[in-house]
Coordinates of C-alpha atoms in Angstrom, one line a residue:
M1 CA 0.7 46.4 -21.5
A2 CA 4.6 45.7 -23.1
S3 CA 4.3 49.0 -24.8
G4 CA 3.7 50.8 -21.8
T5 CA 6.9 49.3 -20.1
L6 CA 9.3 49.9 -22.8
P7 CA 9.2 53.4 -22.7
A8 CA 9.6 53.6 -19.0
V9 CA 12.8 51.0 -19.2
A10 CA 14.9 52.8 -21.8
G11 CA 13.9 56.2 -19.9
G12 CA 16.3 55.8 -17.0
G13 CA 15.7 53.1 -14.4
E14 CA 12.7 53.4 -12.1
A15 CA 10.2 50.5 -13.6
A16 CA 12.8 48.0 -13.8
P17 CA 13.3 47.7 -9.9
A18 CA 9.5 48.1 -9.1
A19 CA 9.5 45.1 -11.4
D20 CA 11.8 43.1 -10.0
A21 CA 10.3 44.3 -6.4
G22 CA 7.0 43.2 -7.4
G23 CA 8.4 39.8 -9.2
A24 CA 10.3 39.1 -5.7
R25 CA 7.3 39.5 -3.7
A26 CA 5.3 37.5 -6.0
D27 CA 7.6 34.6 -5.9
E28 CA 7.9 34.8 -1.7
E29 CA 4.0 34.8 -1.6
A30 CA 4.2 32.0 -3.8
R31 CA 6.7 29.8 -1.9
A32 CA 4.4 30.9 1.4
L33 CA 2.1 28.5 0.3
L34 CA 4.0 25.8 -0.6
P35 CA 5.0 22.9 1.9
P36 CA 8.3 23.9 3.9
S37 CA 11.1 22.1 2.9
P38 CA 14.3 21.4 5.2
S39 CA 17.4 23.7 4.3
S40 CA 20.4 21.9 2.8
S41 CA 22.2 21.2 6.2
E42 CA 19.3 19.4 7.6
E43 CA 19.0 17.4 4.4
D44 CA 22.6 16.2 4.6
L45 CA 21.6 14.8 8.2
E46 CA 18.2 13.2 7.2
E47 CA 17.7 9.6 5.3
R48 CA 16.2 10.3 1.9
A49 CA 14.1 7.4 0.3
Y50 CA 16.3 8.4 -2.7
E51 CA 19.5 10.0 -3.5
A52 CA 19.5 12.8 -6.1
T53 CA 21.5 10.9 -8.3
E54 CA 19.1 7.7 -8.2
K55 CA 16.1 9.5 -9.8
V56 CA 14.6 9.3 -12.6
I57 CA 14.7 12.7 -14.6
V58 CA 11.2 13.7 -16.4
S59 CA 10.9 16.8 -18.2
L60 CA 8.6 19.1 -16.3
A61 CA 6.6 22.0 -17.3
D62 CA 8.5 24.8 -16.1
G63 CA 5.5 27.6 -16.4
P64 CA 4.4 30.0 -13.5
D65 CA 2.4 28.7 -10.7
T66 CA -1.0 29.0 -11.0
D67 CA -3.3 30.6 -8.0
D68 CA -6.4 27.7 -7.8
L69 CA -6.2 24.5 -6.9
E70 CA -9.2 22.3 -7.0
E71 CA -10.4 20.3 -4.0
G72 CA -9.7 16.4 -4.3
F73 CA -6.7 14.9 -6.3
A74 CA -7.1 16.1 -10.0
T75 CA -5.2 19.4 -10.5
S76 CA -7.6 21.9 -12.4
P77 CA -7.5 23.3 -15.5
S78 CA -4.8 26.2 -16.5
P79 CA -3.9 28.2 -19.2
T80 CA -0.3 27.1 -18.2
Q81 CA -1.0 23.7 -18.0
P82 CA 0.9 21.5 -20.4
P83 CA -1.3 19.0 -22.7
F84 CA -0.8 15.6 -21.7
S85 CA 1.7 13.7 -22.9
W86 CA 2.2 9.8 -23.1
R87 CA 6.0 10.1 -23.0
K88 CA 5.7 11.6 -19.4
L89 CA 3.1 9.3 -18.3
W90 CA 5.4 6.0 -19.5
L91 CA 8.4 7.9 -17.3
F92 CA 5.9 8.3 -14.3
T93 CA 5.0 4.6 -14.4
G94 CA 6.5 2.5 -11.8
P95 CA 5.4 3.7 -8.6
G96 CA 1.7 2.6 -8.9
F97 CA 2.5 -0.7 -10.3
L98 CA 4.9 -1.5 -7.3
M99 CA 2.2 -0.5 -5.0
S100 CA 0.1 -2.4 -6.2
I101 CA 1.7 -5.5 -5.8
A102 CA -0.1 -5.7 -1.9
F103 CA -3.4 -5.9 -3.8
L104 CA -2.1 -9.2 -5.5
D105 CA 0.1 -10.3 -2.4
P106 CA -0.8 -14.4 -1.5
G107 CA -3.0 -13.1 1.3
N108 CA -5.1 -11.2 -0.8
L109 CA -5.3 -14.2 -3.5
E110 CA -6.5 -16.4 -0.5
G111 CA -9.1 -14.1 0.2
D112 CA -10.1 -14.2 -3.1
L113 CA -10.5 -17.8 -3.6
Q114 CA -12.1 -18.4 -0.1
A115 CA -14.9 -15.4 -1.5
G116 CA -14.9 -17.0 -5.0
A117 CA -15.9 -20.8 -3.1
V118 CA -18.1 -19.5 -0.2
A119 CA -19.8 -16.8 -2.0
G120 CA -19.8 -17.2 -5.7
D121 CA -19.9 -13.9 -7.6
T122 CA -21.7 -12.1 -5.4
L123 CA -19.1 -10.5 -3.9
L124 CA -17.3 -9.0 -6.8
W125 CA -19.0 -5.7 -6.5
L126 CA -17.3 -5.1 -3.1
L127 CA -14.1 -6.2 -4.7
L128 CA -14.5 -3.3 -6.9
W129 CA -16.1 -0.9 -4.6
A130 CA -12.9 -2.1 -1.7
T131 CA -10.2 -1.5 -4.7
A132 CA -11.6 2.2 -5.2
M133 CA -11.0 2.7 -1.7
G134 CA -7.7 1.4 -1.8
L135 CA -7.1 3.8 -4.7
L136 CA -8.4 6.9 -2.5
V137 CA -6.2 5.6 0.1
Q138 CA -2.7 5.4 -2.1
L139 CA -3.7 8.8 -4.4
L140 CA -3.4 10.5 -0.7
A141 CA 0.0 8.8 -0.1
A142 CA 1.6 9.8 -3.4
R143 CA -0.1 13.3 -2.9
L144 CA 1.8 13.5 0.7
G145 CA 4.8 12.3 -0.9
V146 CA 5.0 14.7 -4.2
A147 CA 3.8 18.0 -2.2
T148 CA 6.5 17.6 0.9
G149 CA 9.3 15.6 -0.9
R150 CA 9.1 13.5 2.0
H151 CA 7.6 10.3 2.9
L152 CA 4.9 9.1 5.6
A153 CA 7.6 7.6 8.2
E154 CA 9.5 11.0 7.6
L155 CA 6.6 13.2 8.4
C156 CA 5.8 11.0 11.3
R157 CA 9.1 11.5 12.9
D158 CA 8.5 15.3 13.1
E159 CA 4.6 15.1 13.4
Y160 CA 4.3 13.1 17.1
P161 CA 6.6 13.0 20.2
D162 CA 8.7 10.3 20.8
W163 CA 6.8 8.3 22.7
A164 CA 3.9 8.1 20.0
R165 CA 6.6 7.7 17.3
R166 CA 8.1 5.1 18.5
A167 CA 4.7 3.5 19.2
L168 CA 4.1 4.1 15.3
W169 CA 7.0 2.4 14.1
L170 CA 6.6 -0.4 16.0
M171 CA 3.3 -1.1 14.9
A172 CA 4.5 -0.3 11.1
E173 CA 7.3 -2.9 11.5
V174 CA 4.5 -5.8 13.4
A175 CA 2.5 -4.9 10.4
M176 CA 4.8 -5.6 7.7
V177 CA 6.2 -8.9 9.4
G178 CA 3.2 -10.1 9.5
A179 CA 2.7 -9.5 5.8
D180 CA 6.2 -10.8 4.8
I181 CA 5.6 -14.1 6.4
Q182 CA 2.3 -14.7 4.5
E183 CA 4.1 -13.3 1.5
V184 CA 7.0 -15.8 2.0
I185 CA 4.9 -18.7 2.9
G186 CA 2.7 -18.4 -0.2
S187 CA 6.3 -18.2 -2.5
A188 CA 7.4 -20.9 -0.5
I189 CA 4.2 -23.1 -1.4
A190 CA 4.3 -22.1 -5.0
I191 CA 7.8 -23.5 -4.9
K192 CA 6.6 -26.5 -3.6
I193 CA 3.9 -27.1 -6.0
L194 CA 6.5 -26.4 -9.0
S195 CA 8.8 -28.7 -7.8
R196 CA 6.4 -31.4 -7.2
G197 CA 7.1 -31.5 -3.4
Y198 CA 10.4 -32.1 -3.7
L199 CA 11.5 -28.7 -2.1
P200 CA 9.7 -28.8 1.4
L201 CA 8.2 -25.5 2.7
W202 CA 11.6 -24.3 4.7
A203 CA 13.9 -24.5 1.7
G204 CA 11.4 -22.7 -0.5
V205 CA 11.3 -19.8 2.4
V206 CA 15.3 -19.7 2.2
I207 CA 15.4 -19.6 -1.8
T208 CA 12.5 -16.6 -1.4
A209 CA 14.9 -14.9 1.0
L210 CA 18.3 -14.7 -1.0
D211 CA 16.3 -14.2 -4.4
C212 CA 15.0 -11.1 -2.6
F213 CA 18.3 -9.9 -2.1
I214 CA 19.3 -10.3 -5.9
F215 CA 16.2 -8.6 -7.4
L216 CA 16.7 -5.7 -5.1
S217 CA 20.4 -5.4 -6.2
L218 CA 19.1 -4.2 -9.4
E219 CA 18.1 -1.2 -8.3
N220 CA 21.9 -0.3 -8.2
Y221 CA 21.7 -0.3 -11.9
G222 CA 18.7 2.5 -12.0
V223 CA 15.3 2.5 -10.5
R224 CA 14.0 1.7 -13.9
K225 CA 15.4 -2.0 -14.0
L226 CA 14.1 -3.0 -10.7
E227 CA 10.1 -1.3 -12.3
A228 CA 10.8 -3.6 -15.2
V229 CA 11.3 -6.8 -13.1
F230 CA 8.0 -6.0 -11.7
A231 CA 6.4 -5.6 -14.7
I232 CA 7.1 -9.0 -16.0
L233 CA 6.0 -10.4 -12.4
I234 CA 2.9 -8.7 -12.8
A235 CA 2.5 -9.8 -16.2
T236 CA 3.2 -13.2 -15.1
M237 CA 0.4 -13.5 -12.9
A238 CA -1.9 -11.6 -15.4
I239 CA -1.0 -14.2 -18.1
S240 CA -1.5 -17.1 -15.6
F241 CA -5.1 -16.2 -13.7
A242 CA -6.6 -15.3 -17.3
W243 CA -5.2 -18.6 -18.7
M244 CA -7.4 -20.5 -15.6
F245 CA -10.0 -17.8 -15.9
T246 CA -10.1 -18.9 -19.9
D247 CA -9.9 -22.6 -19.1
T248 CA -12.8 -22.9 -16.5
K249 CA -15.2 -21.2 -18.9
P250 CA -17.3 -19.0 -16.2
N251 CA -20.6 -17.5 -16.9
M252 CA -20.2 -13.9 -17.7
K253 CA -24.0 -13.2 -16.8
D254 CA -23.1 -14.2 -13.4
L255 CA -19.8 -12.4 -13.3
I256 CA -21.4 -8.9 -14.6
I257 CA -24.3 -9.2 -12.5
G258 CA -21.6 -10.0 -9.5
I259 CA -20.3 -6.5 -10.4
L260 CA -23.1 -4.5 -10.7
V261 CA -25.5 -5.9 -8.3
P262 CA -24.8 -5.6 -4.3
K263 CA -25.5 -8.7 -2.5
L264 CA -24.7 -9.8 0.7
S265 CA -26.0 -12.4 3.0
S266 CA -25.4 -13.7 6.8
R267 CA -23.4 -16.6 5.4
T268 CA -21.0 -14.8 3.4
I269 CA -20.5 -11.8 5.9
R270 CA -17.2 -13.2 6.7
Q271 CA -15.6 -13.6 3.3
A272 CA -17.1 -9.8 3.0
V273 CA -15.1 -8.5 5.6
G274 CA -11.9 -10.6 4.3
V275 CA -12.3 -9.1 1.1
V276 CA -12.4 -5.4 2.6
G277 CA -10.1 -5.8 5.5
C278 CA -7.3 -7.1 3.1
V279 CA -7.3 -4.0 0.6
I280 CA -5.2 -1.5 2.9
M281 CA -1.7 -3.0 3.9
P282 CA -0.4 -0.9 6.4
H283 CA 3.3 -0.9 5.0
N284 CA 2.2 0.1 1.5
V285 CA 0.4 3.3 2.7
F286 CA 4.1 3.8 3.8
L287 CA 5.9 2.8 0.3
H288 CA 4.0 4.4 -2.0
S289 CA 4.6 7.8 -0.1
A290 CA 8.7 7.5 -0.9
L291 CA 8.1 5.2 -4.4
V292 CA 6.8 8.7 -5.7
Q293 CA 10.1 10.3 -4.7
S294 CA 11.9 8.3 -7.4
R295 CA 11.5 11.0 -10.1
K296 CA 13.0 14.1 -10.1
I297 CA 10.6 16.8 -8.8
D298 CA 11.2 20.0 -7.2
P299 CA 8.1 20.3 -4.3
N300 CA 8.8 23.9 -4.1
K301 CA 7.8 24.6 -7.7
E302 CA 3.9 24.0 -7.8
H303 CA 3.6 23.7 -11.5
Q304 CA 5.3 20.3 -11.3
V305 CA 4.0 19.1 -8.4
R306 CA 0.7 19.8 -10.0
E307 CA 1.9 18.1 -13.1
A308 CA 3.4 14.9 -11.4
L309 CA 0.1 14.7 -9.2
R310 CA -1.8 14.5 -12.7
Y311 CA 0.2 11.8 -14.0
Y312 CA 0.6 9.2 -10.7
S313 CA -3.4 10.1 -10.2
I314 CA -3.6 8.0 -14.0
E315 CA -0.6 5.3 -13.3
S316 CA -1.9 4.2 -10.3
T317 CA -5.6 4.1 -11.2
I318 CA -4.6 1.8 -14.5
A319 CA -2.2 -0.3 -12.0
L320 CA -5.3 -0.9 -9.4
A321 CA -7.5 -1.5 -12.5
V322 CA -5.1 -4.2 -13.8
S323 CA -4.9 -5.5 -10.1
F324 CA -8.8 -5.5 -9.6
M325 CA -9.0 -7.6 -12.9
I326 CA -6.5 -10.3 -11.6
N327 CA -8.3 -10.3 -8.5
L328 CA -11.6 -11.3 -10.2
F329 CA -10.2 -13.7 -12.3
V330 CA -9.0 -15.9 -9.3
T331 CA -12.2 -15.4 -7.2
T332 CA -14.3 -16.4 -10.8
V333 CA -12.1 -19.2 -11.2
F334 CA -12.8 -20.6 -7.4
A335 CA -16.3 -19.3 -7.9
K336 CA -16.9 -21.6 -11.1
G337 CA -15.4 -24.6 -9.6
F338 CA -16.3 -24.9 -6.1
Y339 CA -19.7 -22.4 -5.2
G340 CA -22.2 -24.7 -3.7
T341 CA -19.8 -27.8 -3.0
K342 CA -19.0 -29.5 0.3
E343 CA -15.1 -28.4 -0.3
A344 CA -15.7 -24.6 -0.5
G345 CA -15.2 -24.0 3.2
N346 CA -11.9 -26.5 3.4
I347 CA -10.0 -24.4 0.5
G348 CA -6.9 -22.5 1.6
L349 CA -3.8 -21.3 -0.2
E350 CA -1.8 -24.5 0.7
N351 CA -4.5 -26.8 -0.9
A352 CA -5.9 -24.7 -3.5
G353 CA -3.8 -26.1 -6.3
Q354 CA -4.3 -29.7 -5.6
Y355 CA -8.1 -29.1 -5.4
L356 CA -7.9 -27.1 -8.6
Q357 CA -6.2 -30.0 -10.4
E358 CA -8.7 -32.3 -9.4
K359 CA -11.8 -30.2 -10.3
F360 CA -10.4 -29.1 -13.9
G361 CA -7.8 -32.0 -14.9
G362 CA -4.8 -31.4 -17.0
G363 CA -5.2 -29.9 -20.5
F364 CA -2.7 -28.6 -22.6
F365 CA -0.7 -27.7 -19.2
P366 CA -1.9 -28.6 -15.8
I367 CA -4.1 -26.1 -14.1
L368 CA -2.0 -27.0 -11.0
Y369 CA 1.2 -25.8 -12.2
I370 CA -0.4 -22.3 -14.2
W371 CA -1.7 -21.6 -10.6
G372 CA 1.8 -22.3 -8.8
I373 CA 3.5 -19.8 -11.4
G374 CA 0.9 -16.9 -10.8
L375 CA 1.4 -17.8 -7.3
L376 CA 4.9 -17.5 -7.0
A377 CA 5.1 -14.4 -9.5
A378 CA 3.0 -12.9 -6.2
G379 CA 4.7 -14.0 -3.5
Q380 CA 8.1 -13.1 -5.0
S381 CA 7.0 -9.5 -6.1
S382 CA 5.1 -9.0 -2.8
T383 CA 8.3 -10.2 -0.7
I384 CA 10.6 -7.6 -2.5
T385 CA 8.0 -4.6 -1.9
G386 CA 7.7 -5.8 1.9
T387 CA 11.5 -5.6 1.9
Y388 CA 11.8 -2.6 0.2
A389 CA 9.0 -0.6 2.5
G390 CA 11.1 -1.7 5.6
Q391 CA 13.8 0.3 4.3
F392 CA 11.8 3.2 4.0
I393 CA 10.0 2.3 7.2
M394 CA 13.0 1.7 9.1
G395 CA 15.0 5.0 8.0
G396 CA 12.0 7.5 7.8
F397 CA 10.9 6.9 11.7
L398 CA 14.6 6.4 12.9
N399 CA 16.4 8.9 10.7
L400 CA 19.2 6.0 10.0
K401 CA 21.6 6.7 7.3
L402 CA 22.8 3.3 6.3
K403 CA 23.5 1.8 3.4
K404 CA 20.7 0.2 1.4
W405 CA 21.9 -3.4 1.5
I406 CA 22.4 -3.1 5.4
R407 CA 18.8 -2.0 5.4
S408 CA 17.4 -4.5 3.3
L409 CA 19.7 -7.3 5.5
I410 CA 18.2 -6.2 9.1
T411 CA 14.4 -5.7 7.3
R412 CA 14.9 -9.5 5.7
S413 CA 16.0 -10.7 9.1
F414 CA 12.9 -9.3 11.2
A415 CA 10.9 -11.5 9.0
I416 CA 12.8 -14.8 7.6
V417 CA 13.9 -16.3 10.9
P418 CA 10.1 -16.5 12.2
T419 CA 9.1 -17.3 8.6
I420 CA 11.5 -20.6 8.5
I421 CA 10.1 -21.3 12.4
V422 CA 6.6 -21.1 10.8
A423 CA 7.2 -23.1 7.6
L424 CA 9.2 -26.0 9.9
F425 CA 6.3 -26.1 12.2
F426 CA 3.6 -25.8 9.6
D427 CA 4.6 -27.7 6.9
T428 CA 2.9 -31.2 7.5
S429 CA -0.6 -29.6 8.4
D430 CA -2.8 -27.5 5.8
S431 CA -5.4 -26.7 8.6
A432 CA -2.9 -25.4 11.0
L433 CA -1.3 -23.0 7.9
D434 CA -5.0 -21.6 7.1
I435 CA -5.4 -21.0 11.1
L436 CA -1.8 -19.2 11.2
N437 CA -2.8 -17.1 8.1
E438 CA -6.3 -16.0 10.1
W439 CA -3.9 -14.8 13.0
L440 CA -1.7 -12.9 10.8
N441 CA -4.8 -11.3 9.2
V442 CA -5.7 -10.3 12.5
L443 CA -2.3 -8.6 13.2
Q444 CA -2.2 -6.8 10.0
S445 CA -6.2 -5.2 10.6
I446 CA -5.1 -4.3 14.0
Q447 CA -2.1 -1.7 13.0
I448 CA -4.6 -0.4 10.0
P449 CA -5.2 3.1 11.9
F450 CA -1.5 3.4 13.0
A451 CA -0.9 4.3 9.0
L452 CA -4.3 5.5 7.6
I453 CA -5.2 8.2 10.4
P454 CA -1.7 9.9 10.4
L455 CA -1.7 9.7 6.9
I456 CA -5.1 11.6 6.9
T457 CA -4.1 13.8 9.3
L458 CA -0.9 14.8 7.6
V459 CA -2.5 15.3 4.4
S460 CA -5.1 17.7 5.8
K461 CA -2.5 20.0 7.5
E462 CA -1.9 23.5 5.7
Q463 CA 1.6 23.5 7.7
V464 CA 2.5 20.0 5.8
M465 CA 1.0 20.3 2.6
G466 CA 0.4 24.2 1.6
V467 CA -1.9 24.8 -1.0
F468 CA -2.0 20.9 -1.6
K469 CA -3.2 20.0 1.5
I470 CA -7.2 17.9 0.7
G471 CA -10.1 20.2 1.3
R472 CA -13.0 19.7 3.1
N473 CA -15.2 17.5 1.0
T474 CA -12.0 15.1 0.5
Q475 CA -11.7 15.3 4.2
A476 CA -15.0 14.0 4.9
V477 CA -14.7 11.4 2.3
T478 CA -11.4 9.8 3.6
W479 CA -12.8 10.1 7.0
T480 CA -15.4 8.2 6.2
V481 CA -13.7 5.5 4.5
A482 CA -11.1 5.4 7.2
A483 CA -13.8 5.0 9.6
L484 CA -15.6 2.1 7.4
L485 CA -12.7 0.3 7.2
I486 CA -11.9 0.4 10.9
T487 CA -15.3 -1.0 11.5
I488 CA -15.0 -3.4 9.2
N489 CA -11.7 -4.5 11.0
G490 CA -13.3 -4.1 14.5
Y491 CA -16.1 -6.6 13.7
L492 CA -13.3 -8.9 11.7
L493 CA -11.5 -8.8 15.2
L494 CA -14.6 -9.1 17.4
D495 CA -15.6 -12.4 15.7
F496 CA -12.3 -13.5 15.8
F497 CA -11.2 -13.1 19.4
S498 CA -15.0 -13.8 20.6
S499 CA -14.2 -17.9 19.0
E500 CA -10.5 -18.0 20.3
I501 CA -10.6 -16.3 23.7
K502 CA -11.9 -18.3 26.4
G503 CA -11.5 -18.1 30.1
L504 CA -11.1 -15.2 32.6
L505 CA -7.6 -14.6 32.8
S506 CA -7.3 -14.8 28.9
G507 CA -10.3 -12.2 28.7
S508 CA -9.0 -9.7 31.3
I509 CA -5.8 -9.5 29.2
L510 CA -7.6 -9.0 26.1
C511 CA -9.8 -6.0 27.7
L512 CA -6.6 -4.5 29.1
A513 CA -5.0 -4.8 25.5
V514 CA -8.3 -3.1 23.6
L515 CA -8.5 -0.4 26.1
A516 CA -5.0 0.7 25.5
Y517 CA -5.2 0.2 21.7
S518 CA -8.3 2.6 21.3
S519 CA -6.9 5.1 23.9
F520 CA -4.1 5.3 21.1
V521 CA -6.1 5.2 18.1
L522 CA -8.3 8.4 19.5
Y523 CA -5.0 9.8 20.6
L524 CA -4.2 9.6 16.8
I525 CA -7.5 11.2 15.8
L526 CA -8.1 13.7 18.4
R527 CA -4.4 15.0 18.7
G528 CA -4.0 18.8 17.9
T529 CA -8.1 19.5 17.6
E530 CA -9.8 21.9 19.8
L531 CA -11.6 18.7 21.7
S532 CA -8.2 17.1 22.3
N533 CA -7.1 20.6 24.0
Q534 CA -10.3 20.7 26.1
I535 CA -10.0 17.3 27.3
I536 CA -6.3 17.9 28.4
T537 CA -7.4 21.1 30.1
T538 CA -10.0 19.7 31.9
I539 CA -7.6 16.7 33.1
R540 CA -5.4 19.1 34.5
K541 CA -8.0 21.0 36.3
S542 CA -9.4 18.0 37.7
L543 CA -5.8 16.9 39.0
S544 CA -4.9 20.4 40.2

C-alpha cells in the first residue's frame, strides 16, 4: 500500500490532496459519532465542574479511533487499544472512592447494624447484590460524565423545560439536605462518644460544619490532595471496623452462607428493604458524573473516552468492593452480638456504641472508641462529599458561575441550620433520633426516581452520548434495576405512611401528594417517547 502511494506523491500532486480530502471526511464522520460539545464561547458562559488548570493530566493513547463499541460499559478490545497500565490506573484512582463514601455514610451504617441485629447474617447476600446494583448506576453516571464532558445537572438543564428543571433541582437539593442532616448528626454522635459526652450533639454539628470547609480548602492545592484525605478516612473506617470484626470473632461459616444463600422472611422484610433502599443516594449520582471530569480527557477523541471509561470502571469496582467489605464488617459484628436478643430491635446509631461496650467489653482498646473513630471517619467524609455534590448540583442546574467557597457556604447553610435545630431538639432522646432517621430515609427514598430516571434517559440518547450511548440490552437491565429500586422504595414509603398517617385530612393531603408525585415520575419516564406524544395528541383533541 505504501509503495503504491509514493510514486503518485512524487509524480506531481494529485494523490496528496485526495488523501487529505479522504482523511478530512473520515475525521468529520468520526466527530459526527461523538457527543456534541459546546463551542468555546458557550463554555465561557457556562459553569464548569473543574477548570482546565485544575484537572489531573493523564497521558492517554493518541491513536486512531476504532469503529465499533461493545454494548455495555467495557470497551471492546481493538488492535490500537494500549495495554493495561498500573500507573494510569493510579492516576485515575480517586473519583470512584469519593463516590463510594455514599455507601458508607452514617445512614448506611445504621441500616447495616439494624440488619445484623434483627436478621443476623441472612441478608448479606442482599447487601452484595444491592452493592452490585449501585455499581451499575454509578458506572452509568461515570459514562455520562466522561463521554459528554458535562455532568448530570448540566445536562438536565438543557434536556428538560424550565418547570421540570427547577423541580428536579429542588428534589436534588431536598435529597442532599436530608442526607447531610444524617451525615452531620452521625459525625456529631461520634464526637460525643470520643469526648465521653463532654461535647453535646449541637457542638459536634458546629465542629463538623467548620472542619468541612477546612478539608474542602485542600482542593485549592490540587484535586489529588483532597482525594488523599478521603483515602485516609476510608482507610480509617476499614481499619476500625475490621478491628471490631476481628475482636468479636464472628462465625465464618454463617458469614459465607449468608453471602451465597438467599434467605428472606416476613420478619426481616423491613430490614431487607432498608439494605436495598439506602444504596442509591440521589446526590451521589450527580456527584460521580462530575468527579470523573477531574481528569484531562478530550470527549471529542473517542479513543481517550474509551480508555478513561476502562480505568474508571476498574477503579469504581475496586472502590465499591472495599465499601462492601466495610458494610459486611458492621453487619456481621452486630449479628454476632445482638441477633436473637431482646435488645436487637432497640439499637440505633445513637446507642450502638454503648451496646457494643456492654456486650464485648474493653480489651486493649475499648470497642466503644473503635466504633466512635470509624463513625467519625464515615460522618466527616460523607459530609464533605455532600457539600461537594451540592456545589455541582447548584452550579449545574442554575448555571451559577460563583467561586467555589461561596457555593460551599451556600450549600453548607442549607443543611447546617436545620441540623443544629435537630441536634438541640433531639439531643436527649435516642428513640426520637431513630424516628428522625426514619423520616429522613423516607425523604431520600422519594427523591431516587428524580436522579435515576434522567440518568438512564440521557445515557440512552444518541444525541447526547453519540456512539457511547448504552445499547438495548444494557438499557433493559438498567430500567429493570431502576424499576426494582423504585418498587422497593415504594413499599418502604407505603409501609411507613400507613403506620404514621391517620385521619381523613392528612390522608387526603397524602393522596394528592402521591398523585402529583406519580404524575411527575411518569412524565420523566415517558417524555420524548411515542407513547407520550400519542397521549398529548389525544388530550389536545379532547380539549379542542
